[in-house]
Amino acid sequence: MRKYIRRSLAFAAIVAVPVAGAVFAQRTELNFPDIEGYVTLACDLHTHTVFSDGSVWPTVRADEAWRDGLDVLAITDHIEYLPHKDDVIIDFNRPYQIAKPTADDLHLLLIPGIEITRDEPHGHFNAIFIKDGNALNVEDQKDAVRIANEQGAFVFWNHPEWKRKGDTAWSEIQAEYLAKGWMHGMEVFNGDNYYPSAHKWCLKHNLTMLANTDIHGPRDYGADTDGVRTMTLVFARERTPEAVEEALRARHTVACSGNTLVGEAQWVAPLFYQSVTVQHPEGTLKEKQSLSVGVHNASPITFRLKAKGGVQGLSFPGALTLPAGKTVMLRLEGRNIRESGQRDVQLPYVVENIWIAPETYLPVTIDLKITFQKD
Ligand SMILES: [Zn+2]
Ligand SMILES: [Zn+2]
């Protein structure tokens, strides 16, 4: 036996022998397109570990984020709620320090963070890009938010309508933080919960819209049957923590949960048009004859379109689903063609699962060049 081992080792020293277990995980590539001038980064900026009330070790969060196709992760354990403190030595910088080598190994950007957790009407605030989490462990909630800001943190209000629904969630505390420049964004999605008032306040006060999982247990990979993991899409100059912070402060974000995107038109519109391409936009239409047009959706989001108005000379589908990662054939038919000749045609739709304000869908067009032939 011993002789055999020695011979094997000698062999391994000469030739790199394939070993079982070298491939240990798979990553789902999200394929959100970049938009002009920016890289699109998929971020989850609100997660928990055993260092507060989560149930996994920090390195597991990094592994999961990589498997889910994320680019950026923040671990944001509660300062005030520590059910595992008899078993885990609590140091608010440790989750980041422990997960960092794993994140680096996976080329995942890890952002240091913490959750400042107080009762209503204060609620919970995440501070990310902090320098020292332990310095935020102070009695007065406002001191914690102030110190986070003094450390240069990006601070956002978590799950604003978790306990106080609708406009009742807003109190003089949020108004004070806003006035002092201490609150920079809000979660419009926490997991699959959407907060329309938070969405409205972000638009009103020019705050950054975010969507995060706030995951506590291990990832349930069967849960995302409709869409992707909840995440904030950030449009950054480059793939660095500094560029992510700059983009967050400049409100270059789209909040994504399940199959729904929420964001300002200046970000969701280019994201849609970079995702959706018309494969053969030119064709000829005769009266009562049809023409097929391929429309490809490269993104991981299935877009649901509804027609808004008509186009002279042709009929087109009133409802159009563009499945994630697939191409559909769109069937047009010549109708009441008045004159022959080539025309630029814009099929007018709204995307029912892209919201630019509460209950307001993104308008889009599918652009074609049609040669009409009148009988
Ligand atoms: Zn919370
Ligand atoms: Zn949380």
mmCIF file of C-alpha atoms and ligand atoms in Angstrom:
data_model
loop_
_atom_site.group_PDB
_atom_site.id
_atom_site.type_symbol
_atom_site.label_atom_id
_atom_site.label_comp_id
_atom_site.label_asym_id
_atom_site.label_seq_id
_atom_site.Cartn_x
_atom_site.Cartn_y
_atom_site.Cartn_z
ATOM 1 C CA MET A 1 0.000 0.000 0.000
ATOM 2 C CA ARG A 2 2.735 2.380 1.040
ATOM 3 C CA LYS A 3 4.721 1.624 -2.046
ATOM 4 C CA TYR A 4 1.669 2.316 -4.157
ATOM 5 C CA ILE A 5 1.143 5.757 -2.560
ATOM 6 C CA ARG A 6 4.752 6.703 -3.084
ATOM 7 C CA ARG A 7 4.535 5.692 -6.730
ATOM 8 C CA SER A 8 1.325 7.696 -7.195
ATOM 9 C CA LEU A 9 2.827 10.808 -5.661
ATOM 10 C CA ALA A 10 5.869 10.528 -7.864
ATOM 11 C CA PHE A 11 3.609 10.289 -10.873
ATOM 12 C CA ALA A 12 1.518 13.302 -9.734
ATOM 13 C CA ALA A 13 4.651 15.376 -9.423
ATOM 14 C CA ILE A 14 5.385 14.905 -13.110
ATOM 15 C CA VAL A 15 1.901 14.996 -14.652
ATOM 16 C CA ALA A 16 -1.088 17.055 -13.422
ATOM 17 C CA VAL A 17 -3.571 14.290 -12.748
ATOM 18 C CA PRO A 18 -7.263 15.157 -12.955
ATOM 19 C CA VAL A 19 -8.831 14.702 -9.523
ATOM 20 C CA ALA A 20 -12.438 14.176 -8.607
ATOM 21 C CA GLY A 21 -14.149 17.305 -7.264
ATOM 22 C CA ALA A 22 -12.174 19.856 -9.278
ATOM 23 C CA VAL A 23 -15.446 21.207 -10.651
ATOM 24 C CA PHE A 24 -17.489 21.979 -7.573
ATOM 25 C CA ALA A 25 -20.174 24.482 -8.477
ATOM 26 C CA GLN A 26 -22.169 25.951 -11.294
ATOM 27 C CA ARG A 27 -23.009 29.587 -11.922
ATOM 28 C CA THR A 28 -26.176 30.793 -13.623
ATOM 29 C CA GLU A 29 -25.084 33.562 -15.989
ATOM 30 C CA LEU A 30 -27.731 36.262 -15.906
ATOM 31 C CA ASN A 31 -26.943 37.896 -19.273
ATOM 32 C CA PHE A 32 -28.306 41.312 -18.425
ATOM 33 C CA PRO A 33 -26.828 43.455 -21.217
ATOM 34 C CA ASP A 34 -24.477 46.358 -20.554
ATOM 35 C CA ILE A 35 -25.812 49.741 -21.616
ATOM 36 C CA GLU A 36 -23.879 52.454 -23.391
ATOM 37 C CA GLY A 37 -21.039 53.759 -21.241
ATOM 38 C CA TYR A 38 -21.745 51.418 -18.325
ATOM 39 C CA VAL A 39 -21.336 47.843 -17.197
ATOM 40 C CA THR A 40 -24.461 46.271 -15.714
ATOM 41 C CA LEU A 41 -23.703 44.725 -12.312
ATOM 42 C CA ALA A 42 -26.106 42.431 -10.451
ATOM 43 C CA CYS A 43 -25.977 43.222 -6.721
ATOM 44 C CA ASP A 44 -27.539 41.935 -3.498
ATOM 45 C CA LEU A 45 -26.789 44.525 -0.817
ATOM 46 C CA HIS A 46 -28.771 43.070 2.092
ATOM 47 C CA THR A 47 -27.971 39.577 3.437
ATOM 48 C CA HIS A 48 -27.504 37.943 6.857
ATOM 49 C CA THR A 49 -25.281 35.269 8.402
ATOM 50 C CA VAL A 50 -24.845 33.550 11.783
ATOM 51 C CA PHE A 51 -23.213 36.812 12.945
ATOM 52 C CA SER A 52 -26.782 38.036 13.503
ATOM 53 C CA ASP A 53 -30.002 36.061 12.914
ATOM 54 C CA GLY A 54 -28.998 34.305 9.685
ATOM 55 C CA SER A 55 -28.263 30.591 9.591
ATOM 56 C CA VAL A 56 -25.198 30.331 7.325
ATOM 57 C CA TRP A 57 -21.507 31.129 7.613
ATOM 58 C CA PRO A 58 -20.351 34.250 5.691
ATOM 59 C CA THR A 59 -18.422 32.270 3.031
ATOM 60 C CA VAL A 60 -21.674 30.501 2.084
ATOM 61 C CA ARG A 61 -23.244 33.866 1.149
ATOM 62 C CA ALA A 62 -20.351 34.474 -1.256
ATOM 63 C CA ASP A 63 -20.691 30.985 -2.767
ATOM 64 C CA GLU A 64 -24.443 31.443 -3.239
ATOM 65 C CA ALA A 65 -24.027 34.893 -4.790
ATOM 66 C CA TRP A 66 -21.561 33.496 -7.300
ATOM 67 C CA ARG A 67 -23.867 30.580 -8.168
ATOM 68 C CA ASP A 68 -26.741 33.034 -8.707
ATOM 69 C CA GLY A 69 -24.710 35.054 -11.225
ATOM 70 C CA LEU A 70 -24.267 38.107 -8.997
ATOM 71 C CA ASP A 71 -21.358 40.528 -9.381
ATOM 72 C CA VAL A 72 -21.617 42.337 -6.032
ATOM 73 C CA LEU A 73 -22.566 41.221 -2.520
ATOM 74 C CA ALA A 74 -22.910 42.977 0.847
ATOM 75 C CA ILE A 75 -23.314 41.039 4.096
ATOM 76 C CA THR A 76 -25.286 43.279 6.437
ATOM 77 C CA ASP A 77 -25.783 41.647 9.821
ATOM 78 C CA HIS A 78 -27.914 43.324 12.483
ATOM 79 C CA ILE A 79 -26.044 45.183 15.208
ATOM 80 C CA GLU A 80 -28.861 44.797 17.722
ATOM 81 C CA TYR A 81 -30.259 41.322 17.184
ATOM 82 C CA LEU A 82 -27.765 38.554 17.966
ATOM 83 C CA PRO A 83 -29.459 35.233 18.727
ATOM 84 C CA HIS A 84 -26.224 33.259 18.158
ATOM 85 C CA LYS A 85 -24.016 35.392 20.422
ATOM 86 C CA ASP A 86 -23.424 32.540 22.915
ATOM 87 C CA ASP A 87 -21.884 30.477 20.112
ATOM 88 C CA VAL A 88 -20.351 33.064 17.781
ATOM 89 C CA ILE A 89 -17.898 35.722 18.934
ATOM 90 C CA ILE A 90 -19.565 38.890 17.735
ATOM 91 C CA ASP A 91 -17.383 41.372 15.891
ATOM 92 C CA PHE A 92 -19.234 43.441 13.288
ATOM 93 C CA ASN A 93 -16.308 43.460 10.882
ATOM 94 C CA ARG A 94 -15.834 39.677 10.873
ATOM 95 C CA PRO A 95 -18.534 38.646 8.344
ATOM 96 C CA TYR A 96 -16.790 40.766 5.688
ATOM 97 C CA GLN A 97 -13.298 39.611 6.706
ATOM 98 C CA ILE A 98 -14.328 35.941 6.692
ATOM 99 C CA ALA A 99 -16.131 36.085 3.323
ATOM 100 C CA LYS A 100 -13.527 38.259 1.553
ATOM 101 C CA PRO A 101 -11.019 35.527 0.506
ATOM 102 C CA THR A 102 -13.888 33.416 -0.909
ATOM 103 C CA ALA A 103 -15.329 36.441 -2.731
ATOM 104 C CA ASP A 104 -11.894 37.301 -4.134
ATOM 105 C CA ASP A 105 -11.403 33.717 -5.284
ATOM 106 C CA LEU A 106 -14.746 33.909 -7.127
ATOM 107 C CA HIS A 107 -14.078 37.415 -8.551
ATOM 108 C CA LEU A 108 -17.112 38.674 -6.679
ATOM 109 C CA LEU A 109 -17.064 42.246 -5.347
ATOM 110 C CA LEU A 110 -17.727 42.167 -1.603
ATOM 111 C CA ILE A 111 -18.881 45.385 0.089
ATOM 112 C CA PRO A 112 -18.611 45.839 3.872
ATOM 113 C CA GLY A 113 -21.988 46.549 5.469
ATOM 114 C CA ILE A 114 -24.249 46.418 8.514
ATOM 115 C CA GLU A 115 -27.952 46.735 9.386
ATOM 116 C CA ILE A 116 -28.952 49.350 11.978
ATOM 117 C CA THR A 117 -32.086 47.771 13.452
ATOM 118 C CA ARG A 118 -34.521 49.738 15.608
ATOM 119 C CA ASP A 119 -38.230 49.659 16.300
ATOM 120 C CA GLU A 120 -40.791 51.638 14.341
ATOM 121 C CA PRO A 121 -41.065 54.416 13.421
ATOM 122 C CA HIS A 122 -37.264 54.378 12.956
ATOM 123 C CA GLY A 123 -37.148 51.004 11.214
ATOM 124 C CA HIS A 124 -34.071 49.343 9.717
ATOM 125 C CA PHE A 125 -31.291 51.039 7.769
ATOM 126 C CA ASN A 126 -28.422 49.412 5.904
ATOM 127 C CA ALA A 127 -25.064 51.144 5.883
ATOM 128 C CA ILE A 128 -22.669 49.840 3.217
ATOM 129 C CA PHE A 129 -19.084 50.856 2.397
ATOM 130 C CA ILE A 130 -18.544 51.297 6.159
ATOM 131 C CA LYS A 131 -15.010 51.501 7.570
ATOM 132 C CA ASP A 132 -15.638 49.977 11.030
ATOM 133 C CA GLY A 133 -18.886 48.217 11.914
ATOM 134 C CA ASN A 134 -18.060 48.064 15.631
ATOM 135 C CA ALA A 135 -18.111 51.871 15.860
ATOM 136 C CA LEU A 136 -21.811 51.778 14.944
ATOM 137 C CA ASN A 137 -22.674 49.721 18.022
ATOM 138 C CA VAL A 138 -24.008 52.690 20.018
ATOM 139 C CA GLU A 139 -27.172 53.219 22.014
ATOM 140 C CA ASP A 140 -28.822 56.046 20.111
ATOM 141 C CA GLN A 141 -30.056 55.044 16.649
ATOM 142 C CA LYS A 142 -29.376 58.513 15.236
ATOM 143 C CA ASP A 143 -25.771 58.315 16.440
ATOM 144 C CA ALA A 144 -25.373 55.041 14.546
ATOM 145 C CA VAL A 145 -26.714 56.592 11.334
ATOM 146 C CA ARG A 146 -24.578 59.701 11.860
ATOM 147 C CA ILE A 147 -21.390 57.660 12.473
ATOM 148 C CA ALA A 148 -22.126 55.557 9.375
ATOM 149 C CA ASN A 149 -22.346 58.759 7.340
ATOM 150 C CA GLU A 150 -19.142 60.091 8.908
ATOM 151 C CA GLN A 151 -17.463 56.869 7.748
ATOM 152 C CA GLY A 152 -18.627 57.711 4.221
ATOM 153 C CA ALA A 153 -21.305 55.003 4.106
ATOM 154 C CA PHE A 154 -24.117 54.751 1.578
ATOM 155 C CA VAL A 155 -27.231 54.441 3.758
ATOM 156 C CA PHE A 156 -30.628 53.147 2.679
ATOM 157 C CA TRP A 157 -33.963 52.458 4.365
ATOM 158 C CA ASN A 158 -34.790 48.745 4.362
ATOM 159 C CA HIS A 159 -38.272 47.316 3.796
ATOM 160 C CA PRO A 160 -39.927 50.707 4.517
ATOM 161 C CA GLU A 161 -43.475 49.333 4.499
ATOM 162 C CA TRP A 162 -42.775 46.137 6.418
ATOM 163 C CA LYS A 163 -44.741 47.100 9.534
ATOM 164 C CA ARG A 164 -46.272 50.489 8.728
ATOM 165 C CA LYS A 165 -48.048 50.223 5.406
ATOM 166 C CA GLY A 166 -48.238 52.881 2.723
ATOM 167 C CA ASP A 167 -47.708 56.539 3.538
ATOM 168 C CA THR A 168 -47.943 55.908 7.312
ATOM 169 C CA ALA A 169 -44.397 54.445 7.178
ATOM 170 C CA TRP A 170 -42.873 57.898 6.659
ATOM 171 C CA SER A 171 -42.125 59.689 9.950
ATOM 172 C CA GLU A 172 -40.191 62.738 11.108
ATOM 173 C CA ILE A 173 -37.134 60.483 11.559
ATOM 174 C CA GLN A 174 -36.923 59.720 7.831
ATOM 175 C CA ALA A 175 -37.631 63.397 7.098
ATOM 176 C CA GLU A 176 -34.725 64.365 9.379
ATOM 177 C CA TYR A 177 -32.314 61.875 7.769
ATOM 178 C CA LEU A 178 -33.355 63.100 4.334
ATOM 179 C CA ALA A 179 -32.826 66.751 5.312
ATOM 180 C CA LYS A 180 -29.381 65.945 6.768
ATOM 181 C CA GLY A 181 -28.355 63.978 3.685
ATOM 182 C CA TRP A 182 -28.023 60.806 5.779
ATOM 183 C CA MET A 183 -30.445 58.638 3.760
ATOM 184 C CA HIS A 184 -29.476 57.922 0.160
ATOM 185 C CA GLY A 185 -31.889 55.222 -0.988
ATOM 186 C CA MET A 186 -34.706 52.820 -0.172
ATOM 187 C CA GLU A 187 -35.596 49.250 -0.905
ATOM 188 C CA VAL A 188 -38.553 49.280 -3.300
ATOM 189 C CA PHE A 189 -38.358 45.489 -3.145
ATOM 190 C CA ASN A 190 -37.332 43.373 -0.158
ATOM 191 C CA GLY A 191 -37.459 39.768 -1.347
ATOM 192 C CA ASP A 192 -40.650 39.654 -3.397
ATOM 193 C CA ASN A 193 -42.408 42.403 -1.421
ATOM 194 C CA TYR A 194 -42.960 45.592 -3.438
ATOM 195 C CA TYR A 195 -43.421 48.939 -1.653
ATOM 196 C CA PRO A 196 -45.302 51.457 -3.825
ATOM 197 C CA SER A 197 -44.901 54.305 -1.320
ATOM 198 C CA ALA A 198 -41.129 53.753 -1.198
ATOM 199 C CA HIS A 199 -41.137 53.805 -5.001
ATOM 200 C CA LYS A 200 -43.005 57.115 -4.941
ATOM 201 C CA TRP A 201 -40.672 58.633 -2.293
ATOM 202 C CA CYS A 202 -37.576 57.624 -4.271
ATOM 203 C CA LEU A 203 -38.919 59.521 -7.297
ATOM 204 C CA LYS A 204 -40.010 62.503 -5.198
ATOM 205 C CA HIS A 205 -36.783 62.905 -3.206
ATOM 206 C CA ASN A 206 -34.265 61.668 -5.814
ATOM 207 C CA LEU A 207 -33.286 58.611 -3.794
ATOM 208 C CA THR A 208 -31.718 55.416 -5.121
ATOM 209 C CA MET A 209 -34.066 52.479 -5.744
ATOM 210 C CA LEU A 210 -32.843 49.116 -4.485
ATOM 211 C CA ALA A 211 -34.041 45.512 -4.430
ATOM 212 C CA ASN A 212 -32.393 42.979 -2.107
ATOM 213 C CA THR A 213 -33.129 39.503 -0.783
ATOM 214 C CA ASP A 214 -32.577 40.163 2.976
ATOM 215 C CA ILE A 215 -31.830 36.438 2.953
ATOM 216 C CA HIS A 216 -31.458 34.727 6.350
ATOM 217 C CA GLY A 217 -31.588 30.981 5.596
ATOM 218 C CA PRO A 218 -29.725 29.070 2.879
ATOM 219 C CA ARG A 219 -30.691 29.879 -0.715
ATOM 220 C CA ASP A 220 -33.717 27.980 -1.975
ATOM 221 C CA TYR A 221 -32.745 27.318 -5.568
ATOM 222 C CA GLY A 222 -36.240 26.126 -6.434
ATOM 223 C CA ALA A 223 -37.850 29.403 -5.387
ATOM 224 C CA ASP A 224 -37.199 31.496 -8.507
ATOM 225 C CA THR A 225 -39.627 29.758 -10.832
ATOM 226 C CA ASP A 226 -40.801 33.129 -12.151
ATOM 227 C CA GLY A 227 -37.754 35.258 -12.915
ATOM 228 C CA VAL A 228 -34.472 35.725 -11.091
ATOM 229 C CA ARG A 229 -33.180 36.235 -7.530
ATOM 230 C CA THR A 230 -34.149 39.646 -6.149
ATOM 231 C CA MET A 231 -31.304 42.055 -6.998
ATOM 232 C CA THR A 232 -30.331 45.640 -7.668
ATOM 233 C CA LEU A 233 -28.911 46.222 -11.134
ATOM 234 C CA VAL A 234 -26.223 48.900 -10.952
ATOM 235 C CA PHE A 235 -24.871 50.694 -14.030
ATOM 236 C CA ALA A 236 -21.255 51.458 -13.187
ATOM 237 C CA ARG A 237 -18.312 52.929 -15.122
ATOM 238 C CA GLU A 238 -16.332 49.794 -14.365
ATOM 239 C CA ARG A 239 -16.425 46.663 -12.247
ATOM 240 C CA THR A 240 -14.924 48.045 -9.029
ATOM 241 C CA PRO A 241 -16.352 48.819 -5.551
ATOM 242 C CA GLU A 242 -15.573 52.521 -6.075
ATOM 243 C CA ALA A 243 -17.567 52.609 -9.320
ATOM 244 C CA VAL A 244 -20.448 50.734 -7.661
ATOM 245 C CA GLU A 245 -20.577 53.333 -4.877
ATOM 246 C CA GLU A 246 -20.433 56.202 -7.360
ATOM 247 C CA ALA A 247 -23.262 54.641 -9.416
ATOM 248 C CA LEU A 248 -25.405 54.067 -6.318
ATOM 249 C CA ARG A 249 -25.008 57.702 -5.268
ATOM 250 C CA ALA A 250 -25.854 58.838 -8.813
ATOM 251 C CA ARG A 251 -29.034 56.653 -8.764
ATOM 252 C CA HIS A 252 -27.909 54.464 -11.682
ATOM 253 C CA THR A 253 -30.041 51.520 -10.582
ATOM 254 C CA VAL A 254 -32.924 49.256 -11.518
ATOM 255 C CA ALA A 255 -34.666 47.217 -8.815
ATOM 256 C CA CYS A 256 -35.387 43.685 -9.956
ATOM 257 C CA SER A 257 -37.544 41.083 -8.228
ATOM 258 C CA GLY A 258 -38.931 37.929 -9.775
ATOM 259 C CA ASN A 259 -39.874 39.000 -13.250
ATOM 260 C CA THR A 260 -40.435 42.713 -12.556
ATOM 261 C CA LEU A 261 -38.092 45.664 -13.103
ATOM 262 C CA VAL A 262 -38.586 49.015 -11.355
ATOM 263 C CA GLY A 263 -36.539 52.067 -12.258
ATOM 264 C CA GLU A 264 -36.336 55.417 -13.953
ATOM 265 C CA ALA A 265 -37.014 55.363 -17.708
ATOM 266 C CA GLN A 266 -33.448 56.536 -18.404
ATOM 267 C CA TRP A 267 -32.190 53.145 -17.101
ATOM 268 C CA VAL A 268 -34.982 50.663 -17.824
ATOM 269 C CA ALA A 269 -35.468 51.855 -21.422
ATOM 270 C CA PRO A 270 -31.867 51.215 -22.572
ATOM 271 C CA LEU A 271 -31.875 47.944 -20.623
ATOM 272 C CA PHE A 272 -34.971 46.846 -22.584
ATOM 273 C CA TYR A 273 -33.611 47.986 -25.967
ATOM 274 C CA GLN A 274 -30.210 46.336 -25.375
ATOM 275 C CA SER A 275 -32.016 43.119 -24.412
ATOM 276 C CA VAL A 276 -34.586 42.980 -27.226
ATOM 277 C CA THR A 277 -33.549 42.914 -30.859
ATOM 278 C CA VAL A 278 -35.593 42.540 -34.028
ATOM 279 C CA GLN A 279 -33.842 39.946 -36.157
ATOM 280 C CA HIS A 280 -35.224 40.786 -39.600
ATOM 281 C CA PRO A 281 -36.788 44.242 -39.327
ATOM 282 C CA GLU A 282 -37.321 44.666 -43.076
ATOM 283 C CA GLY A 283 -40.068 42.935 -45.060
ATOM 284 C CA THR A 284 -42.892 43.236 -47.525
ATOM 285 C CA LEU A 285 -46.603 43.215 -46.732
ATOM 286 C CA LYS A 286 -49.519 42.779 -49.100
ATOM 287 C CA GLU A 287 -53.203 43.092 -48.251
ATOM 288 C CA LYS A 288 -54.397 40.135 -46.102
ATOM 289 C CA GLN A 289 -50.999 38.453 -46.360
ATOM 290 C CA SER A 290 -48.732 37.845 -43.411
ATOM 291 C CA LEU A 291 -45.122 38.546 -42.543
ATOM 292 C CA SER A 292 -43.127 36.950 -39.721
ATOM 293 C CA VAL A 293 -40.580 38.955 -37.736
ATOM 294 C CA GLY A 294 -38.181 37.342 -35.219
ATOM 295 C CA VAL A 295 -37.830 39.189 -31.903
ATOM 296 C CA HIS A 296 -35.057 38.017 -29.576
ATOM 297 C CA ASN A 297 -34.902 38.719 -25.835
ATOM 298 C CA ALA A 298 -31.366 38.086 -24.539
ATOM 299 C CA SER A 299 -32.159 39.057 -20.929
ATOM 300 C CA PRO A 300 -33.138 36.706 -18.080
ATOM 301 C CA ILE A 301 -36.455 38.560 -17.684
ATOM 302 C CA THR A 302 -39.562 37.483 -19.620
ATOM 303 C CA PHE A 303 -41.126 40.711 -20.870
ATOM 304 C CA ARG A 304 -44.912 41.001 -21.164
ATOM 305 C CA LEU A 305 -45.975 43.601 -23.715
ATOM 306 C CA LYS A 306 -49.413 45.051 -24.365
ATOM 307 C CA ALA A 307 -50.269 47.071 -27.474
ATOM 308 C CA LYS A 308 -51.062 50.763 -27.023
ATOM 309 C CA GLY A 309 -52.722 51.937 -30.236
ATOM 310 C CA GLY A 310 -52.590 50.766 -33.832
ATOM 311 C CA VAL A 311 -50.549 51.249 -37.017
ATOM 312 C CA GLN A 312 -52.059 52.054 -40.419
ATOM 313 C CA GLY A 313 -51.733 49.294 -43.001
ATOM 314 C CA LEU A 314 -51.136 46.291 -40.725
ATOM 315 C CA SER A 315 -52.358 44.322 -37.748
ATOM 316 C CA PHE A 316 -50.056 42.990 -35.028
ATOM 317 C CA PRO A 317 -50.490 41.083 -31.728
ATOM 318 C CA GLY A 318 -52.277 42.973 -28.950
ATOM 319 C CA ALA A 319 -50.389 40.965 -26.327
ATOM 320 C CA LEU A 320 -46.814 39.831 -26.843
ATOM 321 C CA THR A 321 -44.677 37.760 -24.471
ATOM 322 C CA LEU A 322 -40.919 37.807 -25.033
ATOM 323 C CA PRO A 323 -39.561 34.836 -23.071
ATOM 324 C CA ALA A 324 -36.181 35.183 -21.347
ATOM 325 C CA GLY A 325 -33.319 34.107 -23.586
ATOM 326 C CA LYS A 326 -35.572 33.145 -26.504
ATOM 327 C CA THR A 327 -36.739 34.334 -29.905
ATOM 328 C CA VAL A 328 -40.394 34.592 -30.842
ATOM 329 C CA MET A 329 -41.917 35.015 -34.279
ATOM 330 C CA LEU A 330 -44.209 38.005 -34.443
ATOM 331 C CA ARG A 331 -46.930 37.634 -37.074
ATOM 332 C CA LEU A 332 -48.006 40.800 -38.951
ATOM 333 C CA GLU A 333 -50.799 40.984 -41.512
ATOM 334 C CA GLY A 334 -51.527 43.583 -44.207
ATOM 335 C CA ARG A 335 -54.779 45.452 -43.418
ATOM 336 C CA ASN A 336 -56.359 48.339 -45.344
ATOM 337 C CA ILE A 337 -53.098 49.251 -47.092
ATOM 338 C CA ARG A 338 -53.714 52.720 -48.547
ATOM 339 C CA GLU A 339 -50.584 53.207 -50.622
ATOM 340 C CA SER A 340 -47.566 51.298 -51.838
ATOM 341 C CA GLY A 341 -44.064 52.154 -50.665
ATOM 342 C CA GLN A 342 -41.542 51.655 -47.879
ATOM 343 C CA ARG A 343 -42.295 53.080 -44.440
ATOM 344 C CA ASP A 344 -40.679 53.111 -40.994
ATOM 345 C CA VAL A 345 -43.154 51.433 -38.674
ATOM 346 C CA GLN A 346 -43.109 51.560 -34.877
ATOM 347 C CA LEU A 347 -45.318 49.026 -33.148
ATOM 348 C CA PRO A 348 -46.427 50.763 -29.923
ATOM 349 C CA TYR A 349 -46.441 48.719 -26.706
ATOM 350 C CA VAL A 350 -46.090 49.089 -22.967
ATOM 351 C CA VAL A 351 -44.095 46.567 -20.914
ATOM 352 C CA GLU A 352 -46.382 45.472 -18.109
ATOM 353 C CA ASN A 353 -43.535 44.172 -15.933
ATOM 354 C CA ILE A 354 -41.325 47.277 -16.173
ATOM 355 C CA TRP A 355 -42.571 50.054 -13.893
ATOM 356 C CA ILE A 356 -41.284 53.614 -14.204
ATOM 357 C CA ALA A 357 -43.605 54.840 -11.413
ATOM 358 C CA PRO A 358 -46.260 53.095 -9.310
ATOM 359 C CA GLU A 359 -48.838 51.637 -11.745
ATOM 360 C CA THR A 360 -47.023 53.175 -14.731
ATOM 361 C CA TYR A 361 -45.588 50.884 -17.419
ATOM 362 C CA LEU A 362 -42.606 51.625 -19.653
ATOM 363 C CA PRO A 363 -43.700 52.543 -23.219
ATOM 364 C CA VAL A 364 -41.587 50.911 -25.951
ATOM 365 C CA THR A 365 -41.743 50.395 -29.700
ATOM 366 C CA ILE A 366 -40.688 47.543 -31.947
ATOM 367 C CA ASP A 367 -39.179 49.242 -34.969
ATOM 368 C CA LEU A 368 -39.563 47.847 -38.485
ATOM 369 C CA LYS A 369 -39.103 48.948 -42.086
ATOM 370 C CA ILE A 370 -42.026 47.635 -44.124
ATOM 371 C CA THR A 371 -42.566 47.775 -47.860
ATOM 372 C CA PHE A 372 -46.336 47.968 -48.388
ATOM 373 C CA GLN A 373 -47.787 46.733 -51.679
ATOM 374 C CA LYS A 374 -51.267 47.915 -52.457
ATOM 375 C CA ASP A 375 -53.259 45.584 -54.732
HETATM 376 ZN ZN ZN B 1 -34.444 44.538 8.543
HETATM 377 ZN ZN ZN B 2 -32.159 42.436 7.161
#
